[in-house]
mmCIF file of C-alpha atoms in Angstrom:
data_model
loop_
_atom_site.group_PDB
_atom_site.id
_atom_site.type_symbol
_atom_site.label_atom_id
_atom_site.label_comp_id
_atom_site.label_asym_id
_atom_site.label_seq_id
_atom_site.Cartn_x
_atom_site.Cartn_y
_atom_site.Cartn_z
ATOM 1 C CA MET O 287 -9.342 -32.627 4.086
ATOM 2 C CA THR O 288 -11.911 -29.849 4.389
ATOM 3 C CA ASP O 289 -11.714 -26.255 3.143
ATOM 4 C CA ASP O 290 -11.088 -25.060 6.701
ATOM 5 C CA THR O 291 -7.988 -27.229 7.078
ATOM 6 C CA PHE O 292 -6.436 -26.489 3.705
ATOM 7 C CA SER O 293 -3.625 -24.484 5.289
ATOM 8 C CA ALA O 294 -1.773 -27.707 6.218
ATOM 9 C CA GLY O 295 0.383 -29.974 4.064
ATOM 10 C CA ALA O 296 1.330 -29.854 0.419
ATOM 11 C CA GLY O 297 -1.561 -27.640 -0.630
ATOM 12 C CA GLU O 298 -0.408 -24.889 1.714
ATOM 13 C CA ALA O 299 3.164 -25.184 0.476
ATOM 14 C CA SER O 300 1.914 -24.820 -3.101
ATOM 15 C CA ALA O 301 -0.101 -21.772 -2.084
ATOM 16 C CA GLU O 302 3.015 -20.227 -0.540
ATOM 17 C CA ARG O 303 4.839 -20.752 -3.843
ATOM 18 C CA ALA O 304 1.906 -19.168 -5.692
ATOM 19 C CA VAL O 305 2.125 -16.148 -3.377
ATOM 20 C CA ALA O 306 5.840 -15.821 -4.126
ATOM 21 C CA ASP O 307 5.242 -16.082 -7.891
ATOM 22 C CA LEU O 308 2.435 -13.540 -7.818
ATOM 23 C CA ASP O 309 4.420 -11.134 -5.674
ATOM 24 C CA ALA O 310 7.290 -11.432 -8.152
ATOM 25 C CA ALA O 311 4.886 -10.615 -10.984
ATOM 26 C CA ALA O 312 3.700 -7.478 -9.203
ATOM 27 C CA GLU O 313 7.273 -6.348 -8.575
ATOM 28 C CA ALA O 314 8.209 -7.053 -12.194
ATOM 29 C CA ALA O 315 5.302 -4.915 -13.381
ATOM 30 C CA GLN O 316 6.504 -2.064 -11.161
ATOM 31 C CA ALA O 317 10.063 -2.386 -12.480
ATOM 32 C CA GLU O 318 8.953 -2.479 -16.104
ATOM 33 C CA ALA O 319 6.850 0.640 -15.558
ATOM 34 C CA ALA O 320 10.028 2.561 -14.711
ATOM 35 C CA PRO O 321 11.557 4.365 -17.714
ATOM 36 C CA ALA O 322 15.025 3.532 -18.980
ATOM 37 C CA GLU O 323 16.398 7.053 -18.515
ATOM 38 C CA ALA O 324 18.625 7.745 -15.540
ATOM 39 C CA GLU O 325 16.654 8.420 -12.378
ATOM 40 C CA PRO O 326 17.510 8.308 -8.671
ATOM 41 C CA ALA O 327 18.454 4.738 -7.767
ATOM 42 C CA GLU O 328 16.831 2.893 -4.903
ATOM 43 C CA GLY O 329 18.271 4.137 -1.637
ATOM 44 C CA GLU O 330 19.907 7.217 -3.204
ATOM 45 C CA PRO O 331 19.457 10.261 -0.924
ATOM 46 C CA ALA O 332 16.877 12.724 -2.205
ATOM 47 C CA GLU O 333 18.291 16.076 -3.330
ATOM 48 C CA ARG O 334 15.034 18.026 -3.322
ATOM 49 C CA PRO O 335 15.661 21.286 -1.401
ATOM 50 C CA ALA O 336 13.960 21.500 1.959
ATOM 51 C CA PRO O 337 10.942 23.817 2.083
ATOM 52 C CA PRO O 338 11.033 26.827 4.403
ATOM 53 C CA ALA O 339 9.865 26.162 7.941
ATOM 54 C CA ASP O 340 6.133 26.806 8.071
ATOM 55 C CA LEU O 341 3.774 25.454 10.688
ATOM 56 C CA THR O 342 0.886 25.845 8.251
ATOM 57 C CA ALA O 343 2.497 23.406 5.791
ATOM 58 C CA ALA O 344 2.356 19.621 5.742
ATOM 59 C CA ALA O 345 3.231 16.667 3.542
ATOM 60 C CA PHE O 346 0.831 13.854 2.655
ATOM 61 C CA PHE O 347 2.175 10.474 1.544
ATOM 62 C CA ASP O 348 0.338 7.585 -0.046
ATOM 63 C CA VAL O 349 1.642 4.259 1.304
ATOM 64 C CA ASP O 350 1.505 1.386 -1.199
ATOM 65 C CA ASN O 351 4.255 1.651 -3.869
ATOM 66 C CA THR O 352 4.973 5.202 -2.671
ATOM 67 C CA LEU O 353 6.408 4.627 0.796
ATOM 68 C CA VAL O 354 6.196 0.832 0.978
ATOM 69 C CA GLN O 355 7.437 -1.462 -1.781
ATOM 70 C CA GLY O 356 4.320 -3.280 -2.960
ATOM 71 C CA SER O 357 1.115 -3.576 -0.965
ATOM 72 C CA SER O 358 1.293 -3.025 2.797
ATOM 73 C CA LEU O 359 -1.881 -5.079 3.181
ATOM 74 C CA VAL O 360 -0.329 -8.028 1.323
ATOM 75 C CA HIS O 361 2.729 -7.890 3.597
ATOM 76 C CA PHE O 362 0.421 -7.729 6.612
ATOM 77 C CA ALA O 363 -1.639 -10.646 5.290
ATOM 78 C CA ARG O 364 1.494 -12.734 4.899
ATOM 79 C CA GLY O 365 2.338 -12.110 8.534
ATOM 80 C CA LEU O 366 -1.182 -13.122 9.540
ATOM 81 C CA ALA O 367 -1.024 -16.276 7.404
ATOM 82 C CA ALA O 368 2.224 -17.224 9.148
ATOM 83 C CA ARG O 369 0.243 -16.995 12.398
ATOM 84 C CA ASP O 370 -2.558 -19.203 10.996
ATOM 85 C CA TYR O 371 -5.170 -16.429 10.910
ATOM 86 C CA PHE O 372 -6.018 -17.559 7.398
ATOM 87 C CA THR O 373 -4.417 -19.614 4.619
ATOM 88 C CA TYR O 374 -1.778 -18.711 2.092
ATOM 89 C CA LEU O 375 -4.359 -19.419 -0.606
ATOM 90 C CA ASP O 376 -6.333 -16.451 0.717
ATOM 91 C CA VAL O 377 -3.175 -14.363 0.481
ATOM 92 C CA ALA O 378 -2.492 -15.687 -3.030
ATOM 93 C CA LYS O 379 -5.925 -14.544 -4.211
ATOM 94 C CA PHE O 380 -5.290 -11.045 -2.877
ATOM 95 C CA VAL O 381 -1.787 -10.879 -4.367
ATOM 96 C CA TYR O 382 -3.240 -12.021 -7.697
ATOM 97 C CA ALA O 383 -5.648 -9.080 -7.619
ATOM 98 C CA GLN O 384 -2.738 -6.761 -6.787
ATOM 99 C CA ALA O 385 -0.669 -8.200 -9.662
ATOM 100 C CA LYS O 386 -3.539 -7.649 -12.109
ATOM 101 C CA PHE O 387 -3.755 -4.039 -10.962
ATOM 102 C CA GLN O 388 -0.011 -3.545 -11.463
ATOM 103 C CA LEU O 389 -0.208 -4.918 -15.005
ATOM 104 C CA THR O 390 -3.382 -3.180 -16.130
ATOM 105 C CA GLY O 391 -3.304 -0.027 -13.985
ATOM 106 C CA ARG O 392 -6.973 -0.592 -13.151
ATOM 107 C CA GLU O 393 -8.643 -1.924 -10.061
ATOM 108 C CA ASN O 394 -11.415 -4.474 -10.486
ATOM 109 C CA SER O 395 -14.478 -3.584 -8.405
ATOM 110 C CA GLU O 396 -15.113 -7.251 -7.670
ATOM 111 C CA ASP O 397 -11.546 -7.664 -6.380
ATOM 112 C CA VAL O 398 -11.940 -4.590 -4.177
ATOM 113 C CA ALA O 399 -15.265 -5.830 -2.802
ATOM 114 C CA GLU O 400 -13.859 -9.316 -2.152
ATOM 115 C CA GLY O 401 -10.809 -7.869 -0.403
ATOM 116 C CA ARG O 402 -13.052 -5.715 1.753
ATOM 117 C CA ARG O 403 -15.276 -8.676 2.634
ATOM 118 C CA LYS O 404 -12.293 -10.835 3.580
ATOM 119 C CA ALA O 405 -10.741 -8.113 5.708
ATOM 120 C CA LEU O 406 -13.968 -7.379 7.564
ATOM 121 C CA SER O 407 -14.721 -11.057 8.170
ATOM 122 C CA PHE O 408 -11.234 -11.511 9.596
ATOM 123 C CA ILE O 409 -11.477 -8.683 12.132
ATOM 124 C CA GLU O 410 -15.118 -9.125 13.159
ATOM 125 C CA GLY O 411 -15.297 -9.909 16.867
ATOM 126 C CA ARG O 412 -11.586 -9.336 17.457
ATOM 127 C CA PRO O 413 -10.223 -6.723 19.893
ATOM 128 C CA THR O 414 -8.818 -3.576 18.304
ATOM 129 C CA ALA O 415 -5.752 -3.930 20.535
ATOM 130 C CA GLU O 416 -5.018 -7.308 18.932
ATOM 131 C CA LEU O 417 -4.824 -5.837 15.433
ATOM 132 C CA SER O 418 -2.584 -3.020 16.644
ATOM 133 C CA ALA O 419 -0.235 -5.472 18.378
ATOM 134 C CA LEU O 420 -0.066 -7.651 15.260
ATOM 135 C CA GLY O 421 0.713 -4.590 13.187
ATOM 136 C CA GLU O 422 3.692 -3.815 15.435
ATOM 137 C CA GLU O 423 5.028 -7.365 15.140
ATOM 138 C CA ILE O 424 4.568 -7.637 11.384
ATOM 139 C CA TYR O 425 6.091 -4.216 10.801
ATOM 140 C CA ASP O 426 9.275 -5.352 12.537
ATOM 141 C CA GLU O 427 9.321 -8.721 10.743
ATOM 142 C CA ILE O 428 8.412 -7.659 7.204
ATOM 143 C CA LEU O 429 7.462 -4.037 6.559
ATOM 144 C CA ALA O 430 10.564 -2.366 7.991
ATOM 145 C CA ASP O 431 12.601 -3.806 5.120
ATOM 146 C CA LYS O 432 10.013 -2.715 2.526
ATOM 147 C CA ILE O 433 10.276 1.054 3.081
ATOM 148 C CA TRP O 434 11.651 2.950 0.080
ATOM 149 C CA PRO O 435 14.725 4.796 1.445
ATOM 150 C CA GLY O 436 14.253 7.656 -1.014
ATOM 151 C CA THR O 437 10.661 8.256 0.087
ATOM 152 C CA ARG O 438 11.708 7.995 3.722
ATOM 153 C CA ASP O 439 14.288 10.734 3.052
ATOM 154 C CA LEU O 440 11.599 12.968 1.587
ATOM 155 C CA ALA O 441 9.388 12.490 4.643
ATOM 156 C CA GLN O 442 12.320 13.298 6.924
ATOM 157 C CA MET O 443 13.023 16.445 4.931
ATOM 158 C CA HIS O 444 9.556 17.750 5.774
ATOM 159 C CA LEU O 445 9.917 16.748 9.417
ATOM 160 C CA ASP O 446 13.267 18.553 9.636
ATOM 161 C CA ALA O 447 11.531 21.671 8.306
ATOM 162 C CA GLY O 448 9.073 21.522 11.185
ATOM 163 C CA GLN O 449 6.174 20.397 9.045
ATOM 164 C CA GLN O 450 3.571 17.759 9.770
ATOM 165 C CA VAL O 451 3.858 14.517 7.779
ATOM 166 C CA TRP O 452 0.785 12.328 7.320
ATOM 167 C CA LEU O 453 0.167 8.995 5.643
ATOM 168 C CA VAL O 454 -3.045 8.911 3.598
ATOM 169 C CA THR O 455 -3.995 5.401 2.546
ATOM 170 C CA ALA O 456 -6.721 2.837 1.952
ATOM 171 C CA THR O 457 -4.779 0.565 4.306
ATOM 172 C CA PRO O 458 -6.572 -0.071 7.645
ATOM 173 C CA TYR O 459 -5.970 2.797 10.056
ATOM 174 C CA GLU O 460 -4.353 0.595 12.700
ATOM 175 C CA LEU O 461 -1.656 -0.602 10.299
ATOM 176 C CA ALA O 462 -1.141 2.861 8.781
ATOM 177 C CA GLU O 463 -0.772 4.383 12.249
ATOM 178 C CA THR O 464 1.813 1.747 13.170
ATOM 179 C CA ILE O 465 3.886 2.609 10.075
ATOM 180 C CA ALA O 466 3.617 6.334 10.846
ATOM 181 C CA LYS O 467 4.621 5.812 14.474
ATOM 182 C CA ARG O 468 7.620 3.643 13.624
ATOM 183 C CA LEU O 469 8.870 6.231 11.116
ATOM 184 C CA GLY O 470 8.339 9.128 13.509
ATOM 185 C CA LEU O 471 5.664 10.765 11.364
ATOM 186 C CA THR O 472 2.826 12.944 12.618
ATOM 187 C CA GLY O 473 0.036 10.439 12.028
ATOM 188 C CA ALA O 474 -2.070 8.560 9.509
ATOM 189 C CA LEU O 475 -5.410 8.727 7.759
ATOM 190 C CA GLY O 476 -6.622 5.263 6.783
ATOM 191 C CA THR O 477 -9.697 3.124 6.251
ATOM 192 C CA VAL O 478 -11.554 2.915 9.552
ATOM 193 C CA ALA O 479 -13.231 -0.266 10.745
ATOM 194 C CA GLU O 480 -16.064 0.225 13.215
ATOM 195 C CA SER O 481 -15.523 -0.932 16.785
ATOM 196 C CA VAL O 482 -17.729 -1.017 19.866
ATOM 197 C CA ASP O 483 -16.214 -1.329 23.343
ATOM 198 C CA GLY O 484 -12.832 -2.124 21.821
ATOM 199 C CA VAL O 485 -14.125 -4.922 19.552
ATOM 200 C CA PHE O 486 -14.478 -4.771 15.759
ATOM 201 C CA THR O 487 -18.038 -5.104 14.456
ATOM 202 C CA GLY O 488 -17.139 -6.182 10.901
ATOM 203 C CA ARG O 489 -18.438 -2.926 9.400
ATOM 204 C CA LEU O 490 -16.636 0.122 8.044
ATOM 205 C CA VAL O 491 -16.972 3.693 9.261
ATOM 206 C CA GLY O 492 -17.665 5.386 5.943
ATOM 207 C CA GLU O 493 -15.974 3.926 2.875
ATOM 208 C CA ILE O 494 -12.507 2.691 1.973
ATOM 209 C CA LEU O 495 -10.164 5.707 1.919
ATOM 210 C CA HIS O 496 -9.492 5.722 -1.791
ATOM 211 C CA GLY O 497 -9.439 8.139 -4.723
ATOM 212 C CA PRO O 498 -11.607 11.225 -4.054
ATOM 213 C CA GLY O 499 -12.039 10.023 -0.469
ATOM 214 C CA LYS O 500 -8.391 10.823 0.193
ATOM 215 C CA ALA O 501 -8.859 14.393 -1.015
ATOM 216 C CA HIS O 502 -11.877 14.822 1.280
ATOM 217 C CA ALA O 503 -9.922 13.444 4.242
ATOM 218 C CA VAL O 504 -6.957 15.741 3.569
ATOM 219 C CA ARG O 505 -9.221 18.773 3.257
ATOM 220 C CA ALA O 506 -10.909 17.949 6.571
ATOM 221 C CA LEU O 507 -7.525 17.477 8.254
ATOM 222 C CA ALA O 508 -6.305 20.812 6.902
ATOM 223 C CA ILE O 509 -9.301 22.572 8.455
ATOM 224 C CA ARG O 510 -8.742 20.833 11.773
ATOM 225 C CA GLU O 511 -4.998 21.513 11.877
ATOM 226 C CA GLY O 512 -5.062 25.019 10.411
ATOM 227 C CA LEU O 513 -3.034 24.031 7.348
ATOM 228 C CA ASN O 514 -2.752 26.079 4.178
ATOM 229 C CA LEU O 515 -3.172 23.538 1.400
ATOM 230 C CA ARG O 516 -1.347 25.768 -1.089
ATOM 231 C CA ARG O 517 1.744 25.355 1.101
ATOM 232 C CA CYS O 518 1.328 21.581 1.377
ATOM 233 C CA THR O 519 2.890 18.754 -0.654
ATOM 234 C CA ALA O 520 1.420 15.400 -1.656
ATOM 235 C CA TYR O 521 3.192 12.268 -2.876
ATOM 236 C CA SER O 522 1.685 9.254 -4.642
ATOM 237 C CA ASP O 523 2.361 6.532 -7.209
ATOM 238 C CA SER O 524 -1.220 6.199 -8.459
ATOM 239 C CA TYR O 525 -3.420 7.982 -10.961
ATOM 240 C CA ASN O 526 -6.277 7.288 -8.546
ATOM 241 C CA ASP O 527 -4.732 9.873 -6.210
ATOM 242 C CA VAL O 528 -4.880 12.760 -8.687
ATOM 243 C CA PRO O 529 -7.720 14.362 -6.630
ATOM 244 C CA MET O 530 -5.382 14.533 -3.598
ATOM 245 C CA LEU O 531 -2.401 15.640 -5.680
ATOM 246 C CA THR O 532 -4.324 18.511 -7.287
ATOM 247 C CA LEU O 533 -5.620 19.657 -3.898
ATOM 248 C CA VAL O 534 -2.206 20.834 -2.677
ATOM 249 C CA GLY O 535 0.293 23.410 -3.875
ATOM 250 C CA THR O 536 3.002 20.891 -4.753
ATOM 251 C CA ALA O 537 2.421 17.417 -6.186
ATOM 252 C CA VAL O 538 5.142 14.799 -6.614
ATOM 253 C CA ALA O 539 4.759 11.496 -8.456
ATOM 254 C CA ILE O 540 6.701 8.714 -6.725
ATOM 255 C CA ASN O 541 7.243 5.459 -8.667
ATOM 256 C CA PRO O 542 4.269 6.504 -10.816
ATOM 257 C CA ASP O 543 2.009 4.248 -12.826
ATOM 258 C CA GLY O 544 1.747 5.042 -16.527
ATOM 259 C CA ASP O 545 -1.323 7.273 -16.274
ATOM 260 C CA LEU O 546 0.066 9.312 -13.378
ATOM 261 C CA ARG O 547 3.412 9.720 -15.156
ATOM 262 C CA GLU O 548 1.578 11.186 -18.139
ATOM 263 C CA VAL O 549 -0.432 13.578 -15.954
ATOM 264 C CA ALA O 550 2.696 14.607 -14.052
ATOM 265 C CA ARG O 551 4.517 15.441 -17.264
ATOM 266 C CA GLU O 552 1.555 17.394 -18.615
ATOM 267 C CA ARG O 553 1.248 19.442 -15.415
ATOM 268 C CA GLY O 554 4.933 19.855 -14.730
ATOM 269 C CA TRP O 555 4.895 17.860 -11.504
ATOM 270 C CA GLU O 556 8.153 16.457 -10.228
ATOM 271 C CA ILE O 557 8.665 12.736 -10.841
ATOM 272 C CA ARG O 558 10.845 10.572 -8.612
ATOM 273 C CA ASP O 559 11.298 6.896 -9.365
ATOM 274 C CA PHE O 560 13.173 4.734 -6.857
ATOM 275 C CA ARG O 561 12.653 1.534 -8.824
ATOM 276 C CA THR O 562 15.428 0.164 -11.007
ATOM 277 C CA ALA O 563 15.459 -1.883 -14.210
ATOM 278 C CA ARG O 564 17.781 -4.281 -12.409
ATOM 279 C CA LYS O 565 14.860 -5.576 -10.376
ATOM 280 C CA ALA O 566 13.180 -6.977 -13.491
ATOM 281 C CA ALA O 567 16.454 -8.624 -14.546
ATOM 282 C CA ARG O 568 16.817 -10.283 -11.157
ATOM 283 C CA ILE O 569 13.339 -11.759 -11.455
ATOM 284 C CA GLY O 570 14.329 -13.135 -14.838
ATOM 285 C CA VAL O 571 10.845 -13.597 -16.315
ATOM 286 C CA PRO O 572 8.466 -11.156 -18.061
ATOM 287 C CA SER O 573 5.784 -9.997 -15.633
ATOM 288 C CA ALA O 574 2.900 -11.058 -17.873
ATOM 289 C CA LEU O 575 4.361 -14.550 -18.136
ATOM 290 C CA ALA O 576 4.893 -14.739 -14.376
ATOM 291 C CA LEU O 577 1.343 -13.612 -13.745
ATOM 292 C CA GLY O 578 -0.015 -16.226 -16.127
ATOM 293 C CA ALA O 579 2.016 -19.015 -14.543
ATOM 294 C CA ALA O 580 1.062 -17.998 -11.028
ATOM 295 C CA GLY O 581 -2.573 -17.626 -12.049
ATOM 296 C CA GLY O 582 -2.484 -21.160 -13.396
ATOM 297 C CA ALA O 583 -1.042 -22.429 -10.125
ATOM 298 C CA LEU O 584 -3.794 -20.620 -8.241
ATOM 299 C CA ALA O 585 -6.466 -22.187 -10.440
ATOM 300 C CA ALA O 586 -4.969 -25.631 -9.871
ATOM 301 C CA LEU O 587 -4.978 -25.077 -6.128
ATOM 302 C CA ALA O 588 -8.595 -23.986 -6.174
ATOM 303 C CA SER O 589 -9.521 -27.078 -8.219
ATOM 304 C CA ARG O 590 -7.666 -29.320 -5.777
ATOM 305 C CA ARG O 591 -9.549 -27.759 -2.887
ATOM 306 C CA HIS O 592 -12.844 -28.401 -4.634
ATOM 307 C CA ASP O 593 -11.962 -32.044 -5.320
ATOM 308 C CA LYS O 594 -11.069 -32.625 -1.676
ATOM 309 C CA GLY O 595 -14.105 -30.800 -0.303
#
């Protein structure tokens, strides 16, 4: 069996189990990051008062762990793996990187670069319409059930007030736009892959929309749309998004990581956590232990691939 045909048979089944274990580890890390004090439960309607109607105001939402439970790109990759676009081992490697980030709160530059390389190699030479169509299908199959109801309520609150609501994410633009469209939001700012004549080239337009890049994108959008940033609101789970959160008049930490929770408390930002401690109990294994076990399974799979190569 060659590397290219690894997606078949027992090896692929083991990789699927590794993906499940790693995904569980990431969810456990999120649950354990939530404090024990009483906070809004998952699905509980938000009680934040609606802002006054103002066409110069808007709301900006991060996607991963803020609007979507977990990583939207991991969910998308699972849908692609089910369609044989690549193997579950590829997905497992990406989920492992996501799990490490959830546990440590830090992104590894090598993981980011590898994820970027994989994503670009996948889309190179493919029609842009194909990725958009896949995004629609996978949203219906997987992502629709991963939306945090509480965050969705917050987005609707801004829409009901006549405000624009934008997603701002490192997720590929085509997937982010699909999520925004399905939720009835104004639009999305995402990482843009270059295309020529409707076909992806395998290069990015600019850089991954991440960290300070999000703040720059929001500022440019505000100029284009005539928005007053002091009247705008931003929502995120990640300390990496502090540049975007400090750009607007109102910042809200949603399901925050430890560093963002600390910043939010220092600056008096509202904190909303839709995770529950029950999620960790349902998993039934400490996240660090789950990550170690899944990492071992991934290493064994990689070794098996090498032996069969």
